[in-house]
Tab-separated table of C-alpha atoms in Angstrom:
chain	number	residue	atom	x	y	z
A	1	MET	CA	-3.392	-24.941	-13.536
A	2	ALA	CA	-3.953	-24.028	-17.273
A	3	LYS	CA	-3.581	-25.725	-20.231
A	4	TYR	CA	-1.277	-24.620	-23.291
A	5	ASN	CA	0.063	-25.680	-26.884
A	6	VAL	CA	3.499	-23.967	-27.714
A	7	HIS	CA	5.180	-24.251	-31.145
A	8	GLY	CA	7.926	-22.731	-32.948
A	9	GLY	CA	7.369	-21.476	-36.088
A	10	HIS	CA	8.637	-23.037	-39.424
A	11	ASN	CA	11.103	-26.164	-39.583
A	12	SER	CA	14.953	-26.336	-41.099
A	13	ILE	CA	12.501	-28.021	-44.489
A	14	VAL	CA	10.633	-24.872	-44.556
A	15	PRO	CA	12.866	-21.760	-43.145
A	16	GLY	CA	11.574	-18.859	-41.685
A	17	ALA	CA	13.410	-15.647	-41.513
A	18	ALA	CA	17.473	-15.824	-41.406
A	19	SER	CA	19.893	-13.064	-41.205
A	20	ILE	CA	21.911	-12.377	-38.031
A	21	LEU	CA	19.935	-14.527	-36.530
A	22	ASN	CA	18.247	-17.890	-37.231
A	23	GLU	CA	14.247	-17.571	-36.587
A	24	VAL	CA	14.067	-21.373	-36.464
A	25	THR	CA	17.360	-21.829	-34.502
A	26	GLU	CA	15.818	-19.247	-31.566
A	27	ASP	CA	12.388	-19.799	-31.777
A	28	ARG	CA	13.118	-23.614	-30.909
A	29	LYS	CA	15.245	-22.285	-27.909
A	30	VAL	CA	12.573	-19.953	-26.589
A	31	LYS	CA	9.743	-22.781	-27.462
A	32	ASN	CA	12.011	-25.318	-25.042
A	33	LYS	CA	12.348	-22.829	-22.223
A	34	LEU	CA	8.677	-21.727	-22.031
A	35	ILE	CA	7.700	-25.021	-21.898
A	36	SER	CA	10.101	-26.344	-19.632
A	37	LEU	CA	8.811	-23.330	-17.526
A	38	LEU	CA	5.546	-23.519	-17.677
A	39	LYS	CA	5.410	-27.283	-16.912
A	40	GLY	CA	7.874	-26.578	-13.713
A	41	ASP	CA	4.948	-24.807	-12.441
A	42	GLY	CA	2.395	-27.313	-12.856
A	43	HIS	CA	0.602	-26.461	-16.031
A	44	THR	CA	0.000	-28.903	-18.877
A	45	VAL	CA	1.871	-28.123	-22.369
A	46	TYR	CA	1.838	-29.756	-25.391
A	47	ASP	CA	4.911	-29.330	-27.769
A	48	CYS	CA	2.815	-28.573	-31.484
A	49	THR	CA	6.186	-27.938	-33.101
A	50	ASP	CA	6.191	-29.064	-37.023
A	51	ASP	CA	9.598	-30.578	-38.401
A	52	ALA	CA	8.182	-32.499	-41.110
A	53	GLY	CA	6.377	-30.409	-43.231
A	54	LYS	CA	7.794	-29.961	-46.764
A	55	THR	CA	6.205	-26.772	-48.020
A	56	SER	CA	5.052	-23.907	-46.242
A	57	GLY	CA	0.918	-25.054	-46.215
A	58	ALA	CA	2.243	-28.498	-45.019
A	59	ASN	CA	4.156	-27.131	-42.179
A	60	LEU	CA	1.156	-24.853	-41.109
A	61	ALA	CA	-1.269	-27.429	-41.730
A	62	ASN	CA	0.570	-29.612	-39.383
A	63	ILE	CA	0.815	-27.419	-36.616
A	64	VAL	CA	-2.846	-26.634	-36.352
A	65	ALA	CA	-3.929	-30.368	-36.967
A	66	LYS	CA	-1.378	-30.923	-33.587
A	67	CYS	CA	-3.090	-28.097	-31.847
A	68	ASN	CA	-6.568	-28.760	-32.434
A	69	LYS	CA	-5.951	-32.338	-30.948
A	70	HIS	CA	-5.837	-30.851	-27.513
A	71	SER	CA	-8.424	-28.252	-25.547
A	72	VAL	CA	-6.343	-25.496	-23.917
A	73	ASP	CA	-6.397	-22.018	-22.828
A	74	LEU	CA	-4.184	-20.597	-25.070
A	75	ASP	CA	-2.341	-21.761	-28.482
A	76	ILE	CA	1.160	-19.415	-28.403
A	77	SER	CA	3.267	-19.586	-31.524
A	78	ILE	CA	6.793	-18.342	-31.142
A	79	HIS	CA	8.279	-16.556	-34.147
A	80	LEU	CA	11.163	-13.659	-34.986
A	81	ASN	CA	10.542	-10.909	-37.385
A	82	ALA	CA	12.476	-9.278	-40.296
A	83	GLY	CA	12.453	-6.422	-42.341
A	84	ARG	CA	14.287	-4.378	-40.780
A	85	ASN	CA	17.741	-4.802	-42.612
A	86	ASP	CA	20.098	-3.061	-40.384
A	87	SER	CA	23.027	-5.340	-40.140
A	88	LYS	CA	25.513	-2.300	-38.939
A	89	GLY	CA	23.269	-1.430	-35.776
A	90	ASP	CA	21.332	2.386	-35.929
A	91	GLY	CA	21.138	2.560	-32.233
A	92	SER	CA	17.366	1.762	-32.318
A	93	THR	CA	15.701	-1.928	-31.927
A	94	GLY	CA	12.939	-3.299	-34.134
A	95	GLY	CA	11.306	-4.640	-31.337
A	96	VAL	CA	8.772	-6.729	-30.279
A	97	GLU	CA	4.941	-7.570	-31.265
A	98	VAL	CA	2.294	-9.960	-30.406
A	99	PHE	CA	-0.733	-11.055	-33.006
A	100	CYS	CA	-4.091	-11.516	-32.181
A	101	TYR	CA	-7.183	-12.984	-34.334
A	102	ASP	CA	-9.585	-10.617	-32.019
A	103	SER	CA	-9.516	-8.876	-28.967
A	104	LYS	CA	-10.016	-11.931	-26.467
A	105	THR	CA	-6.281	-12.159	-26.224
A	106	LYS	CA	-5.586	-8.616	-25.873
A	107	SER	CA	-4.807	-8.556	-22.240
A	108	VAL	CA	-2.157	-11.277	-22.403
A	109	ALA	CA	-0.365	-10.229	-25.649
A	110	GLU	CA	0.131	-6.709	-24.043
A	111	LYS	CA	1.044	-8.376	-21.144
A	112	ILE	CA	3.622	-10.328	-23.068
A	113	THR	CA	4.991	-7.545	-25.252
A	114	ASP	CA	5.743	-5.778	-22.026
A	115	ALA	CA	7.767	-8.126	-20.607
A	116	ILE	CA	9.788	-8.883	-23.679
A	117	ALA	CA	10.432	-5.157	-24.559
A	118	ASP	CA	11.085	-4.430	-20.533
A	119	GLU	CA	13.600	-7.464	-20.516
A	120	PHE	CA	15.860	-6.375	-23.594
A	121	GLY	CA	14.899	-2.361	-23.907
A	122	TYR	CA	12.974	-3.460	-27.222
A	123	HIS	CA	10.845	-1.329	-28.739
A	124	ASN	CA	7.412	-2.141	-27.755
A	125	ARG	CA	5.245	-2.328	-31.196
A	126	GLY	CA	2.448	-3.601	-29.474
A	127	VAL	CA	-0.338	-5.872	-30.308
A	128	LYS	CA	-1.987	-6.065	-33.721
A	129	TYR	CA	-4.956	-7.734	-34.989
A	130	SER	CA	-4.915	-10.138	-37.847
A	131	THR	CA	-7.725	-12.419	-39.417
A	132	GLY	CA	-5.310	-13.894	-42.092
A	133	LEU	CA	-2.526	-15.378	-40.477
A	134	TYR	CA	-2.956	-19.262	-40.954
A	135	VAL	CA	-2.351	-20.524	-37.047
A	136	LEU	CA	-4.407	-17.728	-35.466
A	137	ARG	CA	-7.579	-18.475	-37.972
A	138	ASN	CA	-7.408	-22.329	-37.807
A	139	THR	CA	-6.670	-23.111	-34.201
A	140	LYS	CA	-10.124	-23.930	-32.388
A	141	SER	CA	-8.506	-22.476	-29.136
A	142	LYS	CA	-7.556	-19.018	-28.586
A	143	ALA	CA	-4.204	-18.218	-29.985
A	144	ILE	CA	-1.407	-15.674	-30.101
A	145	LEU	CA	1.541	-15.345	-32.623
A	146	ILE	CA	4.465	-13.805	-30.657
A	147	GLU	CA	7.142	-11.869	-32.857
A	148	CYS	CA	10.126	-12.180	-30.467
A	149	CYS	CA	12.674	-9.439	-31.876
A	150	PHE	CA	14.082	-8.941	-35.390
A	151	VAL	CA	16.555	-11.167	-37.209
A	152	ASP	CA	17.992	-8.544	-39.361
A	153	ASP	CA	18.348	-5.827	-36.731
A	154	LYS	CA	22.037	-5.550	-34.922
A	155	ASP	CA	20.840	-3.707	-32.089
A	156	ASP	CA	17.910	-6.819	-31.370
A	157	ALA	CA	20.536	-9.314	-31.681
A	158	LYS	CA	23.023	-7.555	-29.631
A	159	VAL	CA	20.798	-8.267	-26.597
A	160	TRP	CA	18.764	-10.859	-27.588
A	161	ASN	CA	18.818	-14.516	-25.552
A	162	ALA	CA	16.044	-16.847	-25.666
A	163	GLU	CA	15.992	-18.309	-22.691
A	164	ARG	CA	15.480	-14.650	-21.137
A	165	CYS	CA	12.810	-14.171	-23.904
A	166	ALA	CA	11.268	-17.328	-22.645
A	167	THR	CA	11.121	-16.164	-19.475
A	168	ALA	CA	9.705	-12.995	-20.121
A	169	ILE	CA	7.088	-14.703	-21.987
A	170	TYR	CA	6.238	-17.062	-19.178
A	171	LYS	CA	6.208	-13.820	-16.922
A	172	GLY	CA	3.570	-12.420	-19.417
A	173	ILE	CA	1.691	-15.314	-19.292
A	174	THR	CA	1.532	-16.021	-15.689
A	175	GLY	CA	1.996	-12.937	-14.234
A	176	LYS	CA	4.514	-13.812	-11.944
A	177	ALA	CA	8.373	-14.119	-12.344
A	178	ALA	CA	10.208	-17.319	-12.932
A	179	THR	CA	11.816	-18.928	-9.672
A	180	SER	CA	14.320	-21.028	-8.811
A	181	SER	CA	11.849	-24.074	-8.867
A	182	THR	CA	10.260	-23.489	-12.387
A	183	THR	CA	13.989	-22.673	-13.715
A	184	SER	CA	15.779	-25.787	-12.265
A	185	SER	CA	15.145	-28.125	-15.218
A	186	GLY	CA	17.498	-26.073	-16.876
A	187	THR	CA	21.216	-25.345	-17.129
A	188	SER	CA	21.137	-21.503	-16.388
A	189	GLY	CA	18.498	-19.123	-14.724
A	190	THR	CA	19.312	-16.904	-11.788
A	191	SER	CA	22.319	-17.034	-9.714
A	192	ALA	CA	20.616	-17.624	-6.500
A	193	ASP	CA	20.223	-21.292	-7.715
A	194	HIS	CA	24.057	-21.911	-7.651
A	195	GLY	CA	24.763	-19.307	-4.559
A	196	GLY	CA	25.249	-16.005	-6.260
A	197	SER	CA	23.379	-12.746	-5.523
A	198	PRO	CA	19.639	-12.953	-6.413
A	199	GLY	CA	18.003	-11.876	-9.717
A	200	HIS	CA	21.724	-12.430	-11.946
A	201	TYR	CA	21.434	-14.444	-14.771
A	202	TRP	CA	24.024	-17.289	-15.545
A	203	ALA	CA	24.954	-19.922	-18.112
A	204	THR	CA	27.447	-22.949	-17.874
A	205	MET	CA	30.354	-22.994	-20.298
A	206	ARG	CA	31.266	-25.476	-22.414
A	207	MET	CA	34.595	-26.525	-25.118
A	208	GLU	CA	33.310	-27.752	-28.387
A	209	TYR	CA	34.509	-27.379	-31.982
A	210	LEU	CA	33.646	-24.233	-33.700
A	211	ASN	CA	30.441	-24.335	-35.347
A	212	TYR	CA	29.991	-20.307	-35.986
A	213	SER	CA	26.888	-20.300	-33.748
A	214	ASN	CA	26.231	-16.980	-31.432
A	215	ASP	CA	27.067	-18.687	-28.521
A	216	HIS	CA	30.668	-18.931	-29.305
A	217	ARG	CA	31.228	-15.401	-30.102
A	218	TRP	CA	32.473	-12.997	-27.609
A	219	ILE	CA	32.657	-9.549	-27.838
A	220	VAL	CA	36.139	-8.273	-26.288
A	221	HIS	CA	36.029	-5.162	-24.614
A	222	LYS	CA	39.037	-3.037	-23.331
A	223	HIS	CA	38.523	-1.005	-19.966
A	224	SER	CA	40.744	2.214	-19.350
A	225	ASP	CA	42.643	0.151	-16.995
A	226	ASN	CA	44.277	-1.858	-20.023
A	227	THR	CA	42.045	-4.782	-18.511
A	228	TYR	CA	39.260	-6.766	-20.848
A	229	SER	CA	35.666	-8.446	-20.418
A	230	LEU	CA	34.505	-11.062	-22.639
A	231	LYS	CA	30.591	-10.866	-23.430
A	232	ASN	CA	28.913	-13.714	-25.137
A	233	VAL	CA	26.984	-12.707	-27.941
A	234	GLU	CA	23.894	-15.125	-27.367
A	235	ALA	CA	23.807	-15.253	-23.498
A	236	THR	CA	24.560	-11.500	-23.432
A	237	THR	CA	26.385	-12.493	-20.144
A	238	TYR	CA	30.238	-11.968	-19.470
A	239	MET	CA	33.140	-14.593	-18.716
A	240	SER	CA	33.268	-14.717	-15.028
A	241	VAL	CA	35.441	-16.531	-12.491
A	242	ARG	CA	32.784	-18.346	-10.083
A	243	ASP	CA	31.821	-16.242	-7.256
A	244	GLY	CA	35.376	-14.663	-7.816
A	245	LYS	CA	37.406	-17.170	-5.927
A	246	MET	CA	41.278	-17.401	-7.135
A	247	ALA	CA	41.778	-21.479	-6.590
A	248	GLU	CA	43.253	-23.988	-8.694
A	249	ASN	CA	40.722	-25.653	-11.107
A	250	GLN	CA	37.864	-22.898	-10.086
A	251	GLU	CA	35.093	-22.857	-12.494
A	252	VAL	CA	34.777	-20.030	-15.032
A	253	TRP	CA	31.024	-19.407	-16.382
A	254	ALA	CA	28.978	-17.042	-17.834
A	255	TYR	CA	27.566	-14.024	-15.535
A	256	SER	CA	25.439	-10.709	-15.339
A	257	TRP	CA	27.820	-8.027	-15.630
A	258	ASN	CA	28.791	-7.152	-11.877
A	259	GLU	CA	31.651	-4.633	-12.190
A	260	THR	CA	34.152	-7.091	-10.481
A	261	LYS	CA	37.295	-7.936	-11.385
A	262	SER	CA	36.254	-11.644	-11.483
A	263	GLN	CA	34.859	-10.811	-15.095
A	264	ARG	CA	37.874	-8.838	-15.884
A	265	PHE	CA	41.492	-10.732	-17.940
A	266	VAL	CA	44.609	-9.341	-18.759
A	267	LEU	CA	45.806	-10.420	-22.385
A	268	GLU	CA	49.351	-11.170	-22.438
A	269	GLN	CA	50.941	-12.608	-25.744
A	270	ALA	CA	52.300	-16.073	-25.876
A	271	GLU	CA	54.495	-18.491	-27.779
A	272	CYS	CA	51.980	-20.409	-30.261
A	273	SER	CA	54.314	-21.269	-33.255
A	274	GLU	CA	53.510	-18.555	-36.173
A	275	ILE	CA	50.053	-17.687	-34.653
A	276	THR	CA	50.247	-13.928	-33.437
A	277	SER	CA	46.833	-13.568	-31.800
A	278	CYS	CA	47.717	-16.611	-29.440
A	279	VAL	CA	47.424	-14.967	-25.748
A	280	TYR	CA	47.449	-15.891	-21.675
A	281	LEU	CA	44.161	-14.980	-20.357
A	282	LYS	CA	44.951	-13.748	-16.977
A	283	CYS	CA	42.575	-13.116	-13.934
A	284	ALA	CA	42.683	-9.160	-13.231
A	285	SER	CA	41.995	-9.874	-9.416
A	286	ASN	CA	45.269	-12.432	-9.494
A	287	ASN	CA	47.679	-12.357	-12.355
A	288	ASN	CA	49.192	-15.524	-10.892
A	289	TYR	CA	45.821	-17.271	-12.130
A	290	VAL	CA	44.871	-17.949	-16.434
A	291	LEU	CA	42.132	-19.214	-18.126
A	292	ALA	CA	42.691	-23.266	-19.063
A	293	SER	CA	40.529	-25.462	-20.957
A	294	SER	CA	40.335	-28.531	-18.711
A	295	GLY	CA	38.238	-31.327	-20.974
A	296	GLU	CA	35.235	-30.200	-21.850
A	297	LYS	CA	35.008	-27.387	-18.937
A	298	LEU	CA	36.468	-23.786	-18.521
A	299	CYS	CA	38.518	-23.027	-15.070
A	300	ILE	CA	41.479	-20.907	-13.812
A	301	GLN	CA	44.959	-22.337	-13.174
A	302	LYS	CA	48.127	-21.425	-11.965
A	303	LYS	CA	50.328	-20.150	-14.787
A	304	LYS	CA	52.185	-23.232	-16.151
A	305	GLY	CA	52.575	-21.875	-19.906
A	306	ASN	CA	50.919	-24.798	-21.661
A	307	PHE	CA	48.652	-25.630	-24.582
A	308	ALA	CA	45.819	-25.909	-22.431
A	309	GLN	CA	46.350	-22.587	-21.224
A	310	ARG	CA	46.726	-20.635	-24.431
A	311	TRP	CA	44.056	-19.035	-26.471
A	312	VAL	CA	43.762	-18.031	-30.349
A	313	LEU	CA	41.290	-14.928	-30.863
A	314	ILE	CA	39.687	-15.280	-34.203
A	315	PRO	CA	37.741	-11.996	-35.187
A	316	THR	CA	34.242	-12.766	-36.470
A	317	GLY	CA	34.117	-10.298	-38.812
A	318	LEU	CA	32.099	-7.528	-36.401
A	319	GLU	CA	33.830	-5.204	-34.580
A	320	ASP	CA	35.529	-6.230	-31.311
A	321	GLU	CA	33.940	-9.568	-31.697
A	322	TYR	CA	36.217	-13.035	-31.386
A	323	TYR	CA	35.677	-16.591	-31.361
A	324	ILE	CA	38.222	-17.875	-28.647
A	325	LEU	CA	39.881	-21.447	-29.547
A	326	ASN	CA	42.058	-23.272	-27.116
A	327	TYR	CA	45.503	-23.579	-28.528
A	328	GLY	CA	45.922	-26.979	-27.040
A	329	SER	CA	42.339	-28.783	-28.111
A	330	GLY	CA	41.290	-26.389	-30.830
A	331	LYS	CA	37.857	-26.166	-29.386
A	332	ALA	CA	36.043	-23.024	-28.990
A	333	ILE	CA	34.361	-21.442	-25.841
A	334	GLY	CA	30.867	-21.244	-25.622
A	335	VAL	CA	27.816	-21.078	-23.185
A	336	LYS	CA	25.701	-23.989	-22.325
A	337	TYR	CA	22.390	-24.272	-22.050
A	338	LYS	CA	20.553	-27.966	-22.046
């Protein structure tokens, strides 16, 4: 088994790049999932992330000090890039690149860029070399710095998912895909863990007060048969009735696109005081069932017309994208990773 240092770049005091995505928020998600995957495979992993440094110099020095306490096979620094300034989307991605100090880490860096590019369809910017980056220059062990995608590119952000990125990095490092045993410590992974078709990505759902994050954003797409699919911006998965089973209180989760009616809904206007966008989300495969909030969970129920079954669609400001709030509780629908 190998030994690794892993850390997310920057911190909340010394923020990284922020635009459509927030670098500090996303690199922590990638870091956490990657550590979980590597540990689940039996490797030794040290989290060298710094959340205390009050200046850029202090942040970098703290990271290096933590890394140099351990003798490892590889130091892995997780970052997100910036500089595309493409908030509207131009049909092409900014992409992924990995920085190395020298050619000693070229092979693993190439495998990581390939894996991330393949996972998301990102432009592969390849391996770059730099002797000026502080972490690469000062860590005692071999080190790489991964720029996973561009925070200010809509095309990158549209398909971005931190946990899938971590899984791609894991594949690049170890040479193998994550299995149910290595993903079991999280709340999302392959649907094979939950009896679905192997190889599909899923995430559980939650109801919580709106925080305007990407996991609360939903792209509402109308199909030619007047049904709608709801795609989560963060997880890049679709609101789905689990296993397609029409039953009272059947779980609703986020699942990769499978073209079944379990992922489609019919929007029907509902009476909600003066809120004109209040709707029922009726299951396309059986209109007797509607989306409902049940405490912190999301499920389907036979239509009763109560407030827990009524939903308010609030535009985010981006095309066809909404926050979806329950009329009864006021809480938003989001995906759950932890």
